[in-house]
């Protein structure tokens, strides 16, 4: 993530060069009500910048390619976005596979969550509290508003300060250090303004949290526990560096939360399954012995189910597929349409080369939930392994019509085309995959190869048009980075 933060700073400086002259002119008039930050960046341009940053992030950060976890995070995030005011574009939530306890937001409604965060969260309300806080940063346009504030205060230094502004939202320690060398007498004003944004995100986030049906005490409980736990350590977790909590801030948050209605909240089974899946597979924090102990001593049916599920994952990952199948079987019998269970069962059957059984299981699930991400991608993956390439291609192409930027689906589709001998379509799909990672030269090269291998004039024209689109995107990215 440190490398990505540096990329954001560099890209942000390029943004300033492209917008500085219009910003100076905009200072001559007051912004209209409801258009905070509009003098620096429109909503449309914010979405474009967010898309470009996300492409860079895919190329640099250890993102989690796990459909069942993606579905959980998207459902949780969407539940809270529905309760947020000022939502101007679709939000995108994604996992970063790092044990650090952190979450972050940037242009265009993109919110990243470290796997270490859900591992640390003791309740779903605590995880939801962090997401609500990040949603508030985005809905209140804090990065753009800080850019506007700084341009109004000192337009001549905006180019030097923009990277620090973004850092100040993502990482206050780095951002404040950068501001020191560029802001002079206005430094304290900007530090205070960043603190104001954090306080505003606390307030708005608490409202989003409770309106979404979660316990408002999730916020002070989570951050208060972390602050106490790491009070005397030289290196606190990332989330306390990016969201520093003073005694006064924690007290204010706790006071606000205590004044709110506290609904009866029970952690969802999906939260516990997601948490245990991450701990067992992605962070490797749970052993077979520990899970068996938890199953015996579980304080609730949900915890026992989640620990049993994680045990199946650990056994499968240790190449003990038959034992894993025995463990997951009662869970599937009780809840046959649970996508967490279906996903593990699919991997178990694949590990035993039982392709017909896997295809039958997934076809049945697909008929009930067509185009659901976990089921569709597992179905397509099994079809590829079973050498039923046309089935895989059909499933993936239909799914991508609704989810065109799904990296896993594109990767599977490219593999299916390659194994099926369709070189032109393989190169075209690989081009889209490369473009999503910001590798525009590689993407254009793939399209040129597809163009040469295509025999239809209409196809050649379509591919040429896409080449020109990617060349424009490449030039845009270069302008941002220059």
PDB file of N, CA and C in Angstrom, residues 148-212:
ATOM      1  N   UNK A 148     -10.156  22.156  -2.859  1.00  0.00           N
ATOM      2  CA  UNK A 148     -10.789  23.461  -3.086  1.00  0.00           C
ATOM      3  C   UNK A 148     -10.366  24.457  -2.016  1.00  0.00           C
ATOM      4  N   UNK A 149     -10.363  24.016  -0.782  1.00  0.00           N
ATOM      5  CA  UNK A 149      -9.966  24.899   0.318  1.00  0.00           C
ATOM      6  C   UNK A 149      -8.543  25.416   0.128  1.00  0.00           C
ATOM      7  N   UNK A 150      -7.659  24.511  -0.247  1.00  0.00           N
ATOM      8  CA  UNK A 150      -6.260  24.894  -0.397  1.00  0.00           C
ATOM      9  C   UNK A 150      -6.046  25.797  -1.603  1.00  0.00           C
ATOM     10  N   UNK A 151      -6.799  25.557  -2.672  1.00  0.00           N
ATOM     11  CA  UNK A 151      -6.641  26.411  -3.844  1.00  0.00           C
ATOM     12  C   UNK A 151      -7.134  27.823  -3.559  1.00  0.00           C
ATOM     13  N   UNK A 152      -8.195  27.931  -2.752  1.00  0.00           N
ATOM     14  CA  UNK A 152      -8.693  29.247  -2.380  1.00  0.00           C
ATOM     15  C   UNK A 152      -7.703  29.992  -1.488  1.00  0.00           C
ATOM     16  N   UNK A 153      -7.001  29.221  -0.639  1.00  0.00           N
ATOM     17  CA  UNK A 153      -6.071  29.850   0.295  1.00  0.00           C
ATOM     18  C   UNK A 153      -4.766  30.239  -0.375  1.00  0.00           C
ATOM     19  N   UNK A 154      -4.293  29.406  -1.295  1.00  0.00           N
ATOM     20  CA  UNK A 154      -2.982  29.662  -1.900  1.00  0.00           C
ATOM     21  C   UNK A 154      -2.886  28.976  -3.255  1.00  0.00           C
ATOM     22  N   UNK A 155      -3.504  29.558  -4.289  1.00  0.00           N
ATOM     23  CA  UNK A 155      -3.533  28.897  -5.592  1.00  0.00           C
ATOM     24  C   UNK A 155      -2.166  28.682  -6.202  1.00  0.00           C
ATOM     25  N   UNK A 156      -1.204  29.500  -5.890  1.00  0.00           N
ATOM     26  CA  UNK A 156       0.111  29.352  -6.512  1.00  0.00           C
ATOM     27  C   UNK A 156       0.840  28.105  -6.032  1.00  0.00           C
ATOM     28  N   UNK A 157       0.456  27.572  -4.858  1.00  0.00           N
ATOM     29  CA  UNK A 157       1.141  26.385  -4.355  1.00  0.00           C
ATOM     30  C   UNK A 157       0.288  25.134  -4.476  1.00  0.00           C
ATOM     31  N   UNK A 158      -0.810  25.216  -5.192  1.00  0.00           N
ATOM     32  CA  UNK A 158      -1.714  24.075  -5.253  1.00  0.00           C
ATOM     33  C   UNK A 158      -1.045  22.851  -5.863  1.00  0.00           C
ATOM     34  N   UNK A 159      -0.257  23.023  -6.926  1.00  0.00           N
ATOM     35  CA  UNK A 159       0.395  21.883  -7.556  1.00  0.00           C
ATOM     36  C   UNK A 159       1.284  21.147  -6.580  1.00  0.00           C
ATOM     37  N   UNK A 160       1.976  21.900  -5.725  1.00  0.00           N
ATOM     38  CA  UNK A 160       2.864  21.266  -4.758  1.00  0.00           C
ATOM     39  C   UNK A 160       2.106  20.619  -3.622  1.00  0.00           C
ATOM     40  N   UNK A 161       0.886  21.114  -3.354  1.00  0.00           N
ATOM     41  CA  UNK A 161       0.167  20.642  -2.183  1.00  0.00           C
ATOM     42  C   UNK A 161      -0.815  19.512  -2.457  1.00  0.00           C
ATOM     43  N   UNK A 162      -1.236  19.303  -3.713  1.00  0.00           N
ATOM     44  CA  UNK A 162      -2.325  18.367  -3.969  1.00  0.00           C
ATOM     45  C   UNK A 162      -1.986  16.954  -3.530  1.00  0.00           C
ATOM     46  N   UNK A 163      -0.761  16.517  -3.832  1.00  0.00           N
ATOM     47  CA  UNK A 163      -0.376  15.176  -3.396  1.00  0.00           C
ATOM     48  C   UNK A 163      -0.456  15.048  -1.898  1.00  0.00           C
ATOM     49  N   UNK A 164      -0.069  16.092  -1.169  1.00  0.00           N
ATOM     50  CA  UNK A 164      -0.133  16.064   0.290  1.00  0.00           C
ATOM     51  C   UNK A 164      -1.570  16.039   0.783  1.00  0.00           C
ATOM     52  N   UNK A 165      -2.492  16.683   0.057  1.00  0.00           N
ATOM     53  CA  UNK A 165      -3.895  16.674   0.457  1.00  0.00           C
ATOM     54  C   UNK A 165      -4.439  15.251   0.435  1.00  0.00           C
ATOM     55  N   UNK A 166      -4.159  14.542  -0.646  1.00  0.00           N
ATOM     56  CA  UNK A 166      -4.651  13.178  -0.755  1.00  0.00           C
ATOM     57  C   UNK A 166      -4.010  12.305   0.308  1.00  0.00           C
ATOM     58  N   UNK A 167      -2.722  12.477   0.513  1.00  0.00           N
ATOM     59  CA  UNK A 167      -2.053  11.726   1.572  1.00  0.00           C
ATOM     60  C   UNK A 167      -2.655  12.041   2.928  1.00  0.00           C
ATOM     61  N   UNK A 168      -3.059  13.271   3.136  1.00  0.00           N
ATOM     62  CA  UNK A 168      -3.600  13.663   4.430  1.00  0.00           C
ATOM     63  C   UNK A 168      -4.922  12.968   4.709  1.00  0.00           C
ATOM     64  N   UNK A 169      -5.682  12.646   3.664  1.00  0.00           N
ATOM     65  CA  UNK A 169      -6.927  11.918   3.856  1.00  0.00           C
ATOM     66  C   UNK A 169      -6.647  10.435   4.048  1.00  0.00           C
ATOM     67  N   UNK A 170      -5.686   9.886   3.257  1.00  0.00           N
ATOM     68  CA  UNK A 170      -5.383   8.460   3.325  1.00  0.00           C
ATOM     69  C   UNK A 170      -4.428   8.152   4.465  1.00  0.00           C
ATOM     70  N   UNK A 171      -3.447   9.026   4.673  1.00  0.00           N
ATOM     71  CA  UNK A 171      -2.458   8.810   5.725  1.00  0.00           C
ATOM     72  C   UNK A 171      -2.045  10.152   6.296  1.00  0.00           C
ATOM     73  N   UNK A 172      -2.684  10.597   7.381  1.00  0.00           N
ATOM     74  CA  UNK A 172      -2.425  11.930   7.924  1.00  0.00           C
ATOM     75  C   UNK A 172      -0.969  12.182   8.284  1.00  0.00           C
ATOM     76  N   UNK A 173      -0.254  11.176   8.786  1.00  0.00           N
ATOM     77  CA  UNK A 173       1.134  11.411   9.176  1.00  0.00           C
ATOM     78  C   UNK A 173       1.985  11.783   7.966  1.00  0.00           C
ATOM     79  N   UNK A 174       1.855  11.008   6.891  1.00  0.00           N
ATOM     80  CA  UNK A 174       2.609  11.328   5.681  1.00  0.00           C
ATOM     81  C   UNK A 174       2.139  12.638   5.079  1.00  0.00           C
ATOM     82  N   UNK A 175       0.812  12.827   5.074  1.00  0.00           N
ATOM     83  CA  UNK A 175       0.264  14.042   4.482  1.00  0.00           C
ATOM     84  C   UNK A 175       0.702  15.292   5.216  1.00  0.00           C
ATOM     85  N   UNK A 176       0.697  15.257   6.531  1.00  0.00           N
ATOM     86  CA  UNK A 176       1.104  16.428   7.301  1.00  0.00           C
ATOM     87  C   UNK A 176       2.590  16.720   7.118  1.00  0.00           C
ATOM     88  N   UNK A 177       3.390  15.658   6.990  1.00  0.00           N
ATOM     89  CA  UNK A 177       4.818  15.868   6.753  1.00  0.00           C
ATOM     90  C   UNK A 177       5.032  16.543   5.404  1.00  0.00           C
ATOM     91  N   UNK A 178       4.278  16.122   4.406  1.00  0.00           N
ATOM     92  CA  UNK A 178       4.413  16.746   3.082  1.00  0.00           C
ATOM     93  C   UNK A 178       3.939  18.185   3.093  1.00  0.00           C
ATOM     94  N   UNK A 179       2.876  18.439   3.841  1.00  0.00           N
ATOM     95  CA  UNK A 179       2.348  19.790   3.901  1.00  0.00           C
ATOM     96  C   UNK A 179       3.332  20.760   4.545  1.00  0.00           C
ATOM     97  N   UNK A 180       4.141  20.250   5.472  1.00  0.00           N
ATOM     98  CA  UNK A 180       5.075  21.110   6.185  1.00  0.00           C
ATOM     99  C   UNK A 180       5.997  21.860   5.229  1.00  0.00           C
ATOM    100  N   UNK A 181       6.426  21.179   4.183  1.00  0.00           N
ATOM    101  CA  UNK A 181       7.376  21.803   3.269  1.00  0.00           C
ATOM    102  C   UNK A 181       6.754  22.685   2.219  1.00  0.00           C
ATOM    103  N   UNK A 182       5.409  22.751   2.155  1.00  0.00           N
ATOM    104  CA  UNK A 182       4.788  23.497   1.070  1.00  0.00           C
ATOM    105  C   UNK A 182       3.825  24.578   1.515  1.00  0.00           C
ATOM    106  N   UNK A 183       3.412  24.548   2.778  1.00  0.00           N
ATOM    107  CA  UNK A 183       2.304  25.403   3.159  1.00  0.00           C
ATOM    108  C   UNK A 183       2.676  26.639   3.962  1.00  0.00           C
ATOM    109  N   UNK A 184       3.812  26.637   4.623  1.00  0.00           N
ATOM    110  CA  UNK A 184       4.217  27.815   5.369  1.00  0.00           C
ATOM    111  C   UNK A 184       3.211  28.191   6.433  1.00  0.00           C
ATOM    112  N   UNK A 185       2.779  29.450   6.435  1.00  0.00           N
ATOM    113  CA  UNK A 185       1.930  29.960   7.513  1.00  0.00           C
ATOM    114  C   UNK A 185       0.544  29.349   7.509  1.00  0.00           C
ATOM    115  N   UNK A 186       0.102  28.784   6.393  1.00  0.00           N
ATOM    116  CA  UNK A 186      -1.256  28.213   6.359  1.00  0.00           C
ATOM    117  C   UNK A 186      -1.278  26.746   6.763  1.00  0.00           C
ATOM    118  N   UNK A 187      -0.148  26.215   7.212  1.00  0.00           N
ATOM    119  CA  UNK A 187      -0.079  24.796   7.553  1.00  0.00           C
ATOM    120  C   UNK A 187      -1.092  24.414   8.612  1.00  0.00           C
ATOM    121  N   UNK A 188      -1.151  25.145   9.713  1.00  0.00           N
ATOM    122  CA  UNK A 188      -2.032  24.763  10.808  1.00  0.00           C
ATOM    123  C   UNK A 188      -3.492  24.788  10.379  1.00  0.00           C
ATOM    124  N   UNK A 189      -3.844  25.735   9.523  1.00  0.00           N
ATOM    125  CA  UNK A 189      -5.216  25.804   9.044  1.00  0.00           C
ATOM    126  C   UNK A 189      -5.591  24.518   8.319  1.00  0.00           C
ATOM    127  N   UNK A 190      -4.687  23.986   7.486  1.00  0.00           N
ATOM    128  CA  UNK A 190      -4.989  22.784   6.735  1.00  0.00           C
ATOM    129  C   UNK A 190      -5.035  21.554   7.624  1.00  0.00           C
ATOM    130  N   UNK A 191      -4.183  21.509   8.642  1.00  0.00           N
ATOM    131  CA  UNK A 191      -4.224  20.404   9.587  1.00  0.00           C
ATOM    132  C   UNK A 191      -5.572  20.402  10.303  1.00  0.00           C
ATOM    133  N   UNK A 192      -6.000  21.573  10.729  1.00  0.00           N
ATOM    134  CA  UNK A 192      -7.285  21.673  11.403  1.00  0.00           C
ATOM    135  C   UNK A 192      -8.428  21.259  10.474  1.00  0.00           C
ATOM    136  N   UNK A 193      -8.289  21.615   9.187  1.00  0.00           N
ATOM    137  CA  UNK A 193      -9.338  21.280   8.232  1.00  0.00           C
ATOM    138  C   UNK A 193      -9.421  19.771   8.041  1.00  0.00           C
ATOM    139  N   UNK A 194      -8.260  19.095   8.021  1.00  0.00           N
ATOM    140  CA  UNK A 194      -8.255  17.644   7.922  1.00  0.00           C
ATOM    141  C   UNK A 194      -8.917  17.037   9.146  1.00  0.00           C
ATOM    142  N   UNK A 195      -8.634  17.586  10.333  1.00  0.00           N
ATOM    143  CA  UNK A 195      -9.293  17.100  11.545  1.00  0.00           C
ATOM    144  C   UNK A 195     -10.795  17.327  11.468  1.00  0.00           C
ATOM    145  N   UNK A 196     -11.179  18.445  10.867  1.00  0.00           N
ATOM    146  CA  UNK A 196     -12.610  18.722  10.707  1.00  0.00           C
ATOM    147  C   UNK A 196     -13.259  17.639   9.850  1.00  0.00           C
ATOM    148  N   UNK A 197     -12.577  17.198   8.797  1.00  0.00           N
ATOM    149  CA  UNK A 197     -13.115  16.142   7.952  1.00  0.00           C
ATOM    150  C   UNK A 197     -13.275  14.845   8.735  1.00  0.00           C
ATOM    151  N   UNK A 198     -12.295  14.524   9.566  1.00  0.00           N
ATOM    152  CA  UNK A 198     -12.393  13.307  10.367  1.00  0.00           C
ATOM    153  C   UNK A 198     -13.586  13.383  11.320  1.00  0.00           C
ATOM    154  N   UNK A 199     -13.795  14.541  11.927  1.00  0.00           N
ATOM    155  CA  UNK A 199     -14.933  14.703  12.824  1.00  0.00           C
ATOM    156  C   UNK A 199     -16.250  14.600  12.057  1.00  0.00           C
ATOM    157  N   UNK A 200     -16.266  15.171  10.857  1.00  0.00           N
ATOM    158  CA  UNK A 200     -17.471  15.089  10.042  1.00  0.00           C
ATOM    159  C   UNK A 200     -17.737  13.646   9.636  1.00  0.00           C
ATOM    160  N   UNK A 201     -16.687  12.896   9.270  1.00  0.00           N
ATOM    161  CA  UNK A 201     -16.847  11.486   8.902  1.00  0.00           C
ATOM    162  C   UNK A 201     -17.323  10.670  10.103  1.00  0.00           C
ATOM    163  N   UNK A 202     -16.853  11.028  11.308  1.00  0.00           N
ATOM    164  CA  UNK A 202     -17.344  10.356  12.521  1.00  0.00           C
ATOM    165  C   UNK A 202     -18.849  10.553  12.656  1.00  0.00           C
ATOM    166  N   UNK A 203     -19.279  11.801  12.525  1.00  0.00           N
ATOM    167  CA  UNK A 203     -20.694  12.131  12.719  1.00  0.00           C
ATOM    168  C   UNK A 203     -21.569  11.495  11.642  1.00  0.00           C
ATOM    169  N   UNK A 204     -21.193  11.699  10.380  1.00  0.00           N
ATOM    170  CA  UNK A 204     -21.985  11.154   9.273  1.00  0.00           C
ATOM    171  C   UNK A 204     -21.933   9.625   9.283  1.00  0.00           C
ATOM    172  N   UNK A 205     -20.764   9.085   9.579  1.00  0.00           N
ATOM    173  CA  UNK A 205     -20.619   7.634   9.607  1.00  0.00           C
ATOM    174  C   UNK A 205     -21.486   6.982  10.669  1.00  0.00           C
ATOM    175  N   UNK A 206     -21.584   7.597  11.839  1.00  0.00           N
ATOM    176  CA  UNK A 206     -22.435   7.055  12.895  1.00  0.00           C
ATOM    177  C   UNK A 206     -23.902   7.029  12.456  1.00  0.00           C
ATOM    178  N   UNK A 207     -24.321   8.067  11.764  1.00  0.00           N
ATOM    179  CA  UNK A 207     -25.696   8.120  11.272  1.00  0.00           C
ATOM    180  C   UNK A 207     -25.951   7.005  10.254  1.00  0.00           C
ATOM    181  N   UNK A 208     -24.997   6.818   9.334  1.00  0.00           N
ATOM    182  CA  UNK A 208     -25.121   5.748   8.339  1.00  0.00           C
ATOM    183  C   UNK A 208     -25.179   4.390   9.035  1.00  0.00           C
ATOM    184  N   UNK A 209     -24.325   4.226  10.029  1.00  0.00           N
ATOM    185  CA  UNK A 209     -24.222   2.953  10.737  1.00  0.00           C
ATOM    186  C   UNK A 209     -25.543   2.573  11.401  1.00  0.00           C
ATOM    187  N   UNK A 210     -26.102   3.488  12.172  1.00  0.00           N
ATOM    188  CA  UNK A 210     -27.322   3.164  12.919  1.00  0.00           C
ATOM    189  C   UNK A 210     -28.523   3.048  11.999  1.00  0.00           C
ATOM    190  N   UNK A 211     -28.564   3.845  10.928  1.00  0.00           N
ATOM    191  CA  UNK A 211     -29.668   3.756   9.974  1.00  0.00           C
ATOM    192  C   UNK A 211     -29.625   2.459   9.167  1.00  0.00           C
ATOM    193  N   UNK A 212     -28.452   1.823   9.132  1.00  0.00           N
ATOM    194  CA  UNK A 212     -28.309   0.546   8.434  1.00  0.00           C
ATOM    195  C   UNK A 212     -28.624  -0.640   9.331  1.00  0.00           C
TER     196      UNK A 212
END
